[in-house]
mmCIF file of C-alpha atoms in Angstrom:
data_model
loop_
_atom_site.group_PDB
_atom_site.id
_atom_site.type_symbol
_atom_site.label_atom_id
_atom_site.label_comp_id
_atom_site.label_asym_id
_atom_site.label_seq_id
_atom_site.Cartn_x
_atom_site.Cartn_y
_atom_site.Cartn_z
ATOM 1 C CA MET A 125 -74.055 -79.909 -27.587
ATOM 2 C CA HIS A 126 -72.746 -80.218 -23.755
ATOM 3 C CA GLU A 127 -70.312 -82.642 -24.623
ATOM 4 C CA LEU A 128 -68.414 -78.891 -24.976
ATOM 5 C CA SER A 129 -68.947 -78.267 -21.830
ATOM 6 C CA LEU A 130 -67.618 -81.265 -20.654
ATOM 7 C CA THR A 131 -65.161 -81.178 -22.811
ATOM 8 C CA GLN A 132 -63.945 -77.505 -21.248
ATOM 9 C CA ASN A 133 -63.890 -79.427 -18.208
ATOM 10 C CA ILE A 134 -61.590 -82.077 -19.141
ATOM 11 C CA VAL A 135 -58.702 -79.497 -20.443
ATOM 12 C CA GLU A 136 -59.200 -77.327 -17.683
ATOM 13 C CA LEU A 137 -58.807 -80.294 -15.087
ATOM 14 C CA ALA A 138 -55.580 -81.713 -17.421
ATOM 15 C CA VAL A 139 -53.886 -78.439 -16.991
ATOM 16 C CA GLN A 140 -54.070 -78.186 -13.234
ATOM 17 C CA TYR A 141 -53.176 -81.754 -12.472
ATOM 18 C CA ALA A 142 -50.500 -81.105 -14.619
ATOM 19 C CA ASN A 143 -49.199 -77.700 -12.994
ATOM 20 C CA ARG A 144 -49.718 -79.243 -9.788
ATOM 21 C CA ASN A 145 -47.369 -82.715 -10.622
ATOM 22 C CA ASN A 146 -44.970 -79.825 -12.356
ATOM 23 C CA ALA A 147 -45.718 -81.440 -15.492
ATOM 24 C CA VAL A 148 -43.957 -79.953 -18.571
ATOM 25 C CA ALA A 149 -46.276 -81.617 -21.269
ATOM 26 C CA ILE A 150 -49.100 -83.738 -21.369
ATOM 27 C CA ARG A 151 -48.696 -86.873 -23.643
ATOM 28 C CA SER A 152 -52.199 -88.345 -23.043
ATOM 29 C CA ILE A 153 -55.730 -87.959 -21.330
ATOM 30 C CA THR A 154 -57.729 -90.996 -20.079
ATOM 31 C CA VAL A 155 -61.415 -90.645 -19.502
ATOM 32 C CA GLU A 156 -64.089 -92.754 -19.185
ATOM 33 C CA ILE A 157 -67.587 -92.249 -20.745
ATOM 34 C CA GLY A 158 -70.821 -94.845 -19.783
ATOM 35 C CA ALA A 159 -73.100 -96.332 -22.753
ATOM 36 C CA LEU A 160 -75.686 -94.538 -20.694
ATOM 37 C CA SER A 161 -74.351 -91.194 -19.694
ATOM 38 C CA GLY A 162 -76.340 -88.963 -23.091
ATOM 39 C CA VAL A 163 -72.619 -88.324 -23.887
ATOM 40 C CA VAL A 164 -71.555 -88.767 -27.205
ATOM 41 C CA ALA A 165 -67.918 -90.279 -27.327
ATOM 42 C CA ASP A 166 -67.176 -88.330 -30.629
ATOM 43 C CA ALA A 167 -68.931 -85.196 -30.168
ATOM 44 C CA VAL A 168 -65.826 -85.083 -26.940
ATOM 45 C CA ALA A 169 -62.906 -86.275 -29.325
ATOM 46 C CA PHE A 170 -64.145 -83.754 -31.949
ATOM 47 C CA ALA A 171 -64.416 -80.662 -29.331
ATOM 48 C CA PHE A 172 -61.333 -81.566 -27.821
ATOM 49 C CA ASP A 173 -59.032 -80.151 -30.441
ATOM 50 C CA VAL A 174 -61.035 -76.724 -30.418
ATOM 51 C CA CYS A 175 -60.953 -76.671 -26.653
ATOM 52 C CA SER A 176 -57.135 -77.648 -25.731
ATOM 53 C CA LYS A 177 -55.788 -74.755 -28.864
ATOM 54 C CA GLY A 178 -53.351 -72.846 -26.973
ATOM 55 C CA THR A 179 -53.517 -74.642 -23.795
ATOM 56 C CA MET A 180 -50.878 -77.354 -22.420
ATOM 57 C CA ALA A 181 -53.346 -80.204 -23.202
ATOM 58 C CA GLU A 182 -53.071 -79.351 -27.107
ATOM 59 C CA GLY A 183 -51.658 -81.822 -29.041
ATOM 60 C CA ALA A 184 -52.331 -84.494 -26.083
ATOM 61 C CA ARG A 185 -53.686 -88.104 -27.329
ATOM 62 C CA LEU A 186 -57.545 -88.350 -25.925
ATOM 63 C CA ASP A 187 -58.145 -91.720 -25.182
ATOM 64 C CA ILE A 188 -61.515 -92.980 -24.365
ATOM 65 C CA ARG A 189 -62.738 -96.024 -22.897
ATOM 66 C CA ARG A 190 -66.506 -96.544 -23.289
ATOM 67 C CA ILE A 191 -68.280 -98.361 -20.295
ATOM 68 C CA ALA A 192 -70.606 -100.253 -21.323
ATOM 69 C CA GLY A 193 -74.545 -100.284 -20.010
ATOM 70 C CA VAL A 194 -75.613 -102.855 -16.987
ATOM 71 C CA GLY A 195 -78.491 -103.246 -15.066
ATOM 72 C CA ARG A 196 -79.431 -105.604 -12.585
ATOM 73 C CA CYS A 197 -83.311 -106.743 -11.466
ATOM 74 C CA LEU A 198 -84.101 -106.659 -8.049
ATOM 75 C CA ARG A 199 -86.847 -109.101 -8.790
ATOM 76 C CA CYS A 200 -84.811 -112.072 -10.611
ATOM 77 C CA LEU A 201 -81.911 -110.694 -9.525
ATOM 78 C CA ARG A 202 -80.167 -111.122 -12.688
ATOM 79 C CA GLU A 203 -77.699 -109.025 -14.454
ATOM 80 C CA SER A 204 -78.471 -107.609 -18.230
ATOM 81 C CA GLN A 205 -76.402 -105.177 -20.954
ATOM 82 C CA LEU A 206 -78.364 -102.089 -20.994
ATOM 83 C CA GLU A 207 -78.296 -100.264 -24.201
ATOM 84 C CA ALA A 208 -80.557 -97.403 -23.186
ATOM 85 C CA LEU A 209 -81.619 -96.125 -19.683
ATOM 86 C CA THR A 210 -84.654 -98.175 -18.821
ATOM 87 C CA HIS A 211 -86.056 -99.718 -15.336
ATOM 88 C CA VAL A 212 -87.603 -102.589 -17.513
ATOM 89 C CA CYS A 213 -85.996 -105.658 -17.082
ATOM 90 C CA PRO A 214 -85.168 -107.006 -20.666
ATOM 91 C CA LEU A 215 -85.130 -111.206 -18.686
ATOM 92 C CA CYS A 216 -88.526 -110.868 -16.440
ATOM 93 C CA GLY A 217 -89.884 -107.509 -17.750
ATOM 94 C CA SER A 218 -90.462 -106.121 -14.180
ATOM 95 C CA LEU A 219 -89.897 -102.008 -13.631
ATOM 96 C CA ALA A 220 -87.422 -103.141 -10.605
ATOM 97 C CA LEU A 221 -84.075 -102.768 -12.733
ATOM 98 C CA GLU A 222 -81.256 -101.129 -11.309
ATOM 99 C CA THR A 223 -78.397 -99.576 -13.248
ATOM 100 C CA MET A 224 -74.934 -100.951 -12.122
ATOM 101 C CA GLN A 225 -72.811 -99.111 -14.933
ATOM 102 C CA GLY A 226 -72.686 -97.313 -17.696
ATOM 103 C CA GLN A 227 -73.748 -93.511 -15.883
ATOM 104 C CA GLU A 228 -69.902 -92.598 -15.656
ATOM 105 C CA MET A 229 -68.348 -89.580 -17.335
ATOM 106 C CA LYS A 230 -64.597 -89.591 -15.573
ATOM 107 C CA PHE A 231 -61.457 -88.378 -15.917
ATOM 108 C CA THR A 232 -59.416 -91.434 -14.900
ATOM 109 C CA GLU A 233 -55.737 -90.678 -15.761
ATOM 110 C CA MET A 234 -52.989 -88.837 -17.642
ATOM 111 C CA GLU A 235 -49.614 -89.427 -19.137
ATOM 112 C CA VAL A 236 -47.253 -86.256 -18.348
ATOM 113 C CA ASP A 237 -43.447 -85.338 -18.555
ATOM 114 C CA MET B 618 -64.531 -61.810 -6.487
ATOM 115 C CA CYS B 619 -66.911 -64.768 -6.301
ATOM 116 C CA ILE B 620 -65.930 -66.566 -3.099
ATOM 117 C CA ASP B 621 -67.619 -69.969 -4.881
ATOM 118 C CA CYS B 622 -65.988 -70.163 -8.119
ATOM 119 C CA GLY B 623 -63.070 -67.714 -8.097
ATOM 120 C CA CYS B 624 -64.389 -66.163 -11.402
ATOM 121 C CA ASN B 625 -63.769 -62.182 -11.614
ATOM 122 C CA SER B 626 -66.596 -62.000 -14.461
ATOM 123 C CA HIS B 627 -70.152 -62.381 -15.070
ATOM 124 C CA PRO B 628 -72.222 -65.861 -15.645
ATOM 125 C CA GLY B 629 -71.333 -66.676 -19.533
ATOM 126 C CA SER B 630 -67.609 -64.852 -19.905
ATOM 127 C CA ALA B 631 -64.585 -67.404 -20.378
ATOM 128 C CA HIS B 632 -62.789 -68.537 -17.669
ATOM 129 C CA GLN B 633 -58.898 -69.043 -17.539
ATOM 130 C CA HIS B 634 -57.507 -71.281 -14.693
ATOM 131 C CA ASP B 635 -54.404 -72.462 -14.244
ATOM 132 C CA GLN B 636 -53.034 -71.806 -17.843
ATOM 133 C CA HIS B 637 -49.620 -70.369 -16.746
ATOM 134 C CA GLY B 638 -46.837 -72.749 -18.390
ATOM 135 C CA HIS B 639 -44.190 -73.998 -15.925
ATOM 136 C CA HIS B 640 -40.696 -75.431 -16.761
ATOM 137 C CA HIS B 641 -39.265 -77.812 -14.787
ATOM 138 C CA ASP B 642 -36.350 -80.125 -15.363
ATOM 139 C CA GLY B 643 -37.567 -84.096 -16.062
ATOM 140 C CA GLY B 644 -38.418 -85.348 -19.456
ATOM 141 C CA THR B 645 -39.304 -89.110 -18.658
ATOM 142 C CA SER B 646 -43.221 -89.878 -19.025
ATOM 143 C CA ARG B 647 -45.242 -90.727 -15.825
ATOM 144 C CA THR B 648 -48.892 -91.773 -15.061
ATOM 145 C CA ILE B 649 -51.174 -89.334 -13.221
ATOM 146 C CA ARG B 650 -54.242 -91.489 -11.792
ATOM 147 C CA ILE B 651 -57.031 -88.977 -11.064
ATOM 148 C CA GLU B 652 -60.391 -90.265 -10.844
ATOM 149 C CA GLU B 653 -62.363 -87.305 -11.058
ATOM 150 C CA ASP B 654 -65.956 -86.789 -11.964
ATOM 151 C CA LEU B 655 -66.158 -84.154 -15.402
ATOM 152 C CA LEU B 656 -68.805 -82.656 -13.779
ATOM 153 C CA ALA B 657 -67.111 -81.829 -10.060
ATOM 154 C CA LYS B 658 -67.050 -78.673 -10.422
ATOM 155 C CA ASN B 659 -70.309 -78.086 -11.737
ATOM 156 C CA ASN B 660 -71.528 -80.594 -8.845
ATOM 157 C CA ARG B 661 -69.771 -78.012 -6.190
ATOM 158 C CA LEU B 662 -71.016 -74.932 -7.293
ATOM 159 C CA ALA B 663 -74.384 -76.929 -6.877
ATOM 160 C CA ALA B 664 -73.870 -78.242 -3.938
ATOM 161 C CA SER B 665 -73.120 -74.398 -2.544
ATOM 162 C CA ASN B 666 -76.339 -73.002 -4.235
ATOM 163 C CA ARG B 667 -78.396 -75.864 -2.505
ATOM 164 C CA ALA B 668 -76.842 -74.949 1.205
ATOM 165 C CA ARG B 669 -77.598 -71.266 0.366
ATOM 166 C CA PHE B 670 -81.207 -71.579 -0.354
ATOM 167 C CA ARG B 671 -81.570 -74.432 2.482
ATOM 168 C CA ALA B 672 -80.446 -71.803 4.888
ATOM 169 C CA VAL B 673 -83.057 -69.474 3.628
ATOM 170 C CA LYS B 674 -85.537 -72.259 3.253
ATOM 171 C CA ILE B 675 -86.097 -71.254 -0.584
ATOM 172 C CA LEU B 676 -87.721 -74.533 -2.776
ATOM 173 C CA ALA B 677 -85.646 -74.444 -5.844
ATOM 174 C CA LEU B 678 -87.285 -76.322 -9.097
ATOM 175 C CA ASN B 679 -86.070 -76.504 -12.330
ATOM 176 C CA LEU B 680 -88.074 -76.820 -15.253
ATOM 177 C CA VAL B 681 -87.211 -78.652 -18.120
ATOM 178 C CA SER B 682 -88.601 -79.125 -21.513
ATOM 179 C CA SER B 683 -88.385 -79.303 -25.031
ATOM 180 C CA PRO B 684 -89.000 -75.651 -26.817
ATOM 181 C CA GLY B 685 -92.721 -74.715 -26.874
ATOM 182 C CA SER B 686 -93.733 -77.201 -24.353
ATOM 183 C CA GLY B 687 -95.501 -74.364 -22.853
ATOM 184 C CA LYS B 688 -93.056 -73.454 -19.540
ATOM 185 C CA THR B 689 -93.535 -69.975 -19.670
ATOM 186 C CA SER B 690 -97.513 -69.748 -20.285
ATOM 187 C CA LEU B 691 -97.848 -72.426 -17.213
ATOM 188 C CA LEU B 692 -95.203 -70.271 -14.691
ATOM 189 C CA GLU B 693 -97.532 -67.002 -15.828
ATOM 190 C CA ARG B 694 -100.661 -68.793 -14.677
ATOM 191 C CA THR B 695 -99.181 -70.155 -11.527
ATOM 192 C CA LEU B 696 -97.437 -67.273 -10.262
ATOM 193 C CA SER B 697 -100.749 -65.152 -10.891
ATOM 194 C CA ASP B 698 -102.991 -67.880 -9.145
ATOM 195 C CA LEU B 699 -100.776 -68.114 -6.104
ATOM 196 C CA ALA B 700 -100.016 -64.399 -5.898
ATOM 197 C CA GLY B 701 -100.643 -62.938 -2.428
ATOM 198 C CA ARG B 702 -100.046 -66.438 -1.209
ATOM 199 C CA ILE B 703 -96.273 -67.785 -2.128
ATOM 200 C CA THR B 704 -93.289 -65.339 -3.180
ATOM 201 C CA PHE B 705 -91.737 -66.054 -6.147
ATOM 202 C CA ALA B 706 -88.337 -65.710 -8.195
ATOM 203 C CA VAL B 707 -87.723 -66.632 -11.556
ATOM 204 C CA LEU B 708 -84.474 -67.320 -13.053
ATOM 205 C CA GLU B 709 -85.378 -67.321 -16.756
ATOM 206 C CA GLY B 710 -82.899 -69.200 -19.297
ATOM 207 C CA ASP B 711 -82.988 -68.953 -22.972
ATOM 208 C CA LEU B 712 -80.407 -68.719 -25.624
ATOM 209 C CA GLN B 713 -81.388 -65.177 -26.503
ATOM 210 C CA THR B 714 -83.717 -62.431 -26.060
ATOM 211 C CA THR B 715 -85.483 -61.209 -22.972
ATOM 212 C CA ASN B 716 -89.105 -62.126 -24.113
ATOM 213 C CA ASP B 717 -89.859 -64.698 -21.257
ATOM 214 C CA ALA B 718 -88.265 -62.462 -18.691
ATOM 215 C CA ASP B 719 -90.317 -59.539 -19.766
ATOM 216 C CA ARG B 720 -93.452 -61.886 -19.921
ATOM 217 C CA ILE B 721 -92.911 -63.178 -16.157
ATOM 218 C CA ALA B 722 -91.998 -59.662 -15.066
ATOM 219 C CA ALA B 723 -95.862 -58.637 -16.160
ATOM 220 C CA THR B 724 -96.899 -60.289 -13.374
ATOM 221 C CA GLY B 725 -94.833 -58.473 -11.046
ATOM 222 C CA VAL B 726 -92.621 -61.181 -9.846
ATOM 223 C CA PRO B 727 -88.940 -60.387 -9.674
ATOM 224 C CA VAL B 728 -87.603 -62.195 -12.910
ATOM 225 C CA LYS B 729 -83.415 -62.322 -14.209
ATOM 226 C CA GLN B 730 -83.218 -63.891 -17.727
ATOM 227 C CA LEU B 731 -80.180 -65.622 -17.901
ATOM 228 C CA ASN B 732 -78.771 -65.787 -21.933
ATOM 229 C CA THR B 733 -76.651 -68.440 -22.562
ATOM 230 C CA GLY B 734 -75.646 -67.055 -26.301
ATOM 231 C CA ALA B 735 -74.714 -70.712 -27.481
ATOM 232 C CA GLY B 736 -75.329 -72.484 -24.412
ATOM 233 C CA CYS B 737 -77.364 -75.577 -24.598
ATOM 234 C CA HIS B 738 -78.438 -75.582 -20.865
ATOM 235 C CA LEU B 739 -77.662 -73.499 -17.500
ATOM 236 C CA ASP B 740 -75.290 -74.604 -15.431
ATOM 237 C CA ALA B 741 -75.164 -73.675 -11.350
ATOM 238 C CA HIS B 742 -72.594 -71.285 -11.814
ATOM 239 C CA MET B 743 -75.058 -69.025 -13.903
ATOM 240 C CA VAL B 744 -77.699 -69.408 -11.055
ATOM 241 C CA GLY B 745 -75.111 -69.087 -8.629
ATOM 242 C CA HIS B 746 -74.715 -65.207 -9.696
ATOM 243 C CA GLY B 747 -78.187 -65.216 -11.011
ATOM 244 C CA VAL B 748 -79.864 -65.545 -8.239
ATOM 245 C CA GLU B 749 -77.741 -62.460 -6.432
ATOM 246 C CA ALA B 750 -80.665 -59.938 -8.699
ATOM 247 C CA PHE B 751 -83.174 -61.520 -5.714
ATOM 248 C CA ASP B 752 -84.238 -61.090 -2.262
ATOM 249 C CA LEU B 753 -83.449 -64.354 -0.890
ATOM 250 C CA GLU B 754 -84.651 -63.897 2.573
ATOM 251 C CA ALA B 755 -88.065 -62.719 0.951
ATOM 252 C CA THR B 756 -88.288 -65.299 -1.327
ATOM 253 C CA ASP B 757 -90.361 -68.355 -0.884
ATOM 254 C CA ILE B 758 -89.963 -70.487 -4.237
ATOM 255 C CA LEU B 759 -87.368 -70.417 -6.836
ATOM 256 C CA MET B 760 -88.067 -71.098 -10.377
ATOM 257 C CA ILE B 761 -85.634 -71.936 -12.394
ATOM 258 C CA GLU B 762 -86.917 -72.429 -16.140
ATOM 259 C CA ASN B 763 -84.272 -74.127 -17.859
ATOM 260 C CA VAL B 764 -83.481 -73.572 -21.719
ATOM 261 C CA GLY B 765 -85.766 -75.913 -24.059
ATOM 262 C CA ASN B 766 -83.907 -78.923 -24.421
ATOM 263 C CA LEU B 767 -84.493 -82.082 -23.689
ATOM 264 C CA VAL B 768 -80.996 -83.464 -23.706
ATOM 265 C CA CYS B 769 -78.153 -81.620 -22.004
ATOM 266 C CA PRO B 770 -80.208 -80.089 -18.773
ATOM 267 C CA ALA B 771 -80.428 -83.230 -17.413
ATOM 268 C CA ALA B 772 -76.537 -83.797 -16.630
ATOM 269 C CA PHE B 773 -76.267 -80.215 -15.215
ATOM 270 C CA ASP B 774 -77.177 -79.916 -11.271
ATOM 271 C CA LEU B 775 -78.388 -76.322 -10.563
ATOM 272 C CA GLY B 776 -79.070 -77.052 -6.754
ATOM 273 C CA GLU B 777 -82.529 -77.266 -7.187
ATOM 274 C CA ASP B 778 -84.896 -79.391 -4.865
ATOM 275 C CA HIS B 779 -86.466 -80.711 -7.998
ATOM 276 C CA LYS B 780 -86.058 -81.553 -11.879
ATOM 277 C CA ILE B 781 -89.445 -80.925 -13.143
ATOM 278 C CA VAL B 782 -90.464 -81.987 -16.743
ATOM 279 C CA VAL B 783 -93.208 -80.428 -18.815
ATOM 280 C CA LEU B 784 -94.237 -82.192 -21.492
ATOM 281 C CA SER B 785 -96.791 -80.997 -23.938
ATOM 282 C CA VAL B 786 -99.573 -83.450 -25.538
ATOM 283 C CA THR B 787 -98.576 -82.411 -28.891
ATOM 284 C CA GLU B 788 -95.005 -83.707 -28.664
ATOM 285 C CA GLY B 789 -95.775 -87.555 -28.780
ATOM 286 C CA GLU B 790 -95.833 -90.066 -26.176
ATOM 287 C CA ASP B 791 -92.438 -91.594 -26.571
ATOM 288 C CA LYS B 792 -90.562 -88.778 -25.385
ATOM 289 C CA PRO B 793 -89.932 -90.785 -22.292
ATOM 290 C CA LEU B 794 -87.927 -93.057 -23.960
ATOM 291 C CA LYS B 795 -86.485 -91.376 -26.529
ATOM 292 C CA TYR B 796 -84.634 -88.800 -23.789
ATOM 293 C CA PRO B 797 -84.767 -91.625 -20.737
ATOM 294 C CA GLN B 798 -82.038 -89.446 -19.126
ATOM 295 C CA MET B 799 -84.397 -86.049 -18.297
ATOM 296 C CA PHE B 800 -87.164 -88.546 -17.757
ATOM 297 C CA GLN B 801 -85.330 -90.784 -14.933
ATOM 298 C CA ALA B 802 -83.866 -87.404 -13.324
ATOM 299 C CA ALA B 803 -86.746 -86.025 -12.947
ATOM 300 C CA ASP B 804 -88.993 -85.990 -9.391
ATOM 301 C CA LEU B 805 -92.262 -84.830 -11.350
ATOM 302 C CA VAL B 806 -93.657 -84.780 -14.717
ATOM 303 C CA LEU B 807 -96.274 -82.165 -15.880
ATOM 304 C CA ILE B 808 -98.480 -83.391 -19.125
ATOM 305 C CA ASN B 809 -99.204 -80.044 -20.028
ATOM 306 C CA LYS B 810 -102.053 -78.725 -22.816
ATOM 307 C CA ILE B 811 -104.602 -81.636 -22.313
ATOM 308 C CA ASP B 812 -107.358 -79.141 -23.425
ATOM 309 C CA LEU B 813 -106.255 -80.185 -26.565
ATOM 310 C CA LEU B 814 -106.463 -84.268 -26.006
ATOM 311 C CA PRO B 815 -109.394 -84.361 -28.150
ATOM 312 C CA TYR B 816 -107.924 -83.071 -31.502
ATOM 313 C CA LEU B 817 -104.854 -85.138 -31.613
ATOM 314 C CA GLN B 818 -103.798 -89.088 -31.587
ATOM 315 C CA PHE B 819 -101.943 -88.663 -28.468
ATOM 316 C CA ASN B 820 -102.212 -91.788 -25.994
ATOM 317 C CA LEU B 821 -101.666 -90.288 -22.484
ATOM 318 C CA GLU B 822 -102.077 -94.004 -20.772
ATOM 319 C CA GLN B 823 -98.739 -94.981 -22.959
ATOM 320 C CA CYS B 824 -97.259 -91.823 -22.336
ATOM 321 C CA LYS B 825 -97.506 -92.299 -18.284
ATOM 322 C CA GLU B 826 -96.791 -96.252 -19.113
ATOM 323 C CA PHE B 827 -93.175 -94.965 -21.123
ATOM 324 C CA THR B 828 -92.446 -92.285 -18.251
ATOM 325 C CA ARG B 829 -92.539 -95.035 -15.718
ATOM 326 C CA GLN B 830 -90.157 -97.295 -17.748
ATOM 327 C CA VAL B 831 -87.859 -95.145 -17.259
ATOM 328 C CA ASN B 832 -88.792 -93.731 -13.765
ATOM 329 C CA PRO B 833 -91.131 -96.090 -11.692
ATOM 330 C CA LEU B 834 -90.979 -93.478 -8.456
ATOM 331 C CA VAL B 835 -92.235 -90.242 -10.802
ATOM 332 C CA GLU B 836 -95.331 -88.283 -10.250
ATOM 333 C CA ILE B 837 -97.266 -87.451 -13.332
ATOM 334 C CA ILE B 838 -99.626 -84.857 -13.075
ATOM 335 C CA GLU B 839 -101.941 -83.897 -16.146
ATOM 336 C CA LEU B 840 -102.576 -80.461 -16.230
ATOM 337 C CA SER B 841 -103.954 -77.597 -18.545
ATOM 338 C CA CYS B 842 -103.029 -74.067 -17.914
ATOM 339 C CA HIS B 843 -105.225 -72.606 -20.713
ATOM 340 C CA SER B 844 -108.565 -74.405 -18.801
ATOM 341 C CA GLY B 845 -107.139 -74.605 -15.837
ATOM 342 C CA GLU B 846 -107.784 -78.503 -15.525
ATOM 343 C CA GLY B 847 -105.498 -80.020 -12.986
ATOM 344 C CA LEU B 848 -103.903 -77.015 -11.979
ATOM 345 C CA ALA B 849 -105.108 -77.448 -8.479
ATOM 346 C CA THR B 850 -103.436 -80.491 -8.364
ATOM 347 C CA TRP B 851 -100.076 -78.778 -9.225
ATOM 348 C CA TYR B 852 -100.497 -76.114 -7.049
ATOM 349 C CA ASP B 853 -100.942 -78.754 -4.185
ATOM 350 C CA TRP B 854 -97.733 -80.511 -5.199
ATOM 351 C CA LEU B 855 -96.121 -76.867 -4.792
ATOM 352 C CA SER B 856 -97.607 -76.070 -1.295
ATOM 353 C CA ARG B 857 -96.460 -79.846 -0.452
ATOM 354 C CA GLU B 858 -92.916 -79.530 -1.045
ATOM 355 C CA PHE B 859 -92.895 -76.061 -0.261
ATOM 356 C CA ILE B 860 -94.387 -76.722 3.355
ATOM 357 C CA ARG B 861 -91.385 -79.600 3.242
ATOM 358 C CA LYS B 862 -88.885 -77.405 2.975
ATOM 359 C CA ARG B 863 -89.802 -74.829 5.340
ATOM 360 C CA ALA B 864 -90.388 -77.725 8.247
#
């Protein structure tokens, strides 16, 4: 359940940036969560209501963009979609797969008044 | 007041940063681009821990595993066997109780218990304050025993030099495939309790194969802190990394 700590960070960052930008209200918050990051997006959405209560982020819409996992094999040089973290290339079986995308957990933008 | 994190309190207590309300004119909505890692704050505190450890040339190791893999027993044996050769300090992470810290204290090594309450992992903030209990100048290796959990501690950098996963043979050989984030983050995997292999169905070679599928470069040491088998290889690894850090 480290989603709770991550969600606390989301709220803390949102309030910080809102204050820094002289915002009076936060309408929406957008985060990116990679399919290989080990973070459960539903758990973040669930924790957000609790963590934002009593802060400027309360009532804001949380948009979670899921980033697909993509690997690139250093042997056969092909890219493949990944559902799980692995170094085995699903196309040629070598142990030389590099993760290109999918480990993100990023606060990307927010809409404020 | 803590310079690194700006907190006024002890680890684990609530923070209230930037929660004051502002009232300004305007009413049109606008978008602010941010692009900040959700773990940025933890990563910043971890970098500060790492700089502190580097300044005093301490080797810091973060031990992670599922509950009951034998981390504390392995530490007890290691601290006793290397007493007089290497000076240790130990941070013990658990949700509750000081049972593990009491066991380590019995070996005579300085230890500090970190209770996370309901928290599933140690973070860099807790470790930064935890080491205030030690004379870092007089320490060679800091052992951080994380909360028993193969999921959450993978994401939280504590400022350590290496993450070490302890996997016991009573757990099943497919753990690396089930918890790939943790095994991918590790530099060393210790396969523990190998004295029990004759009584189990555990396939050691398959386990190593699965480990390499998620982390091709990881080092693997098989050992038993009960029979003592493999401990010499583990102690060689510790000495090697310690000398490398001192260099």
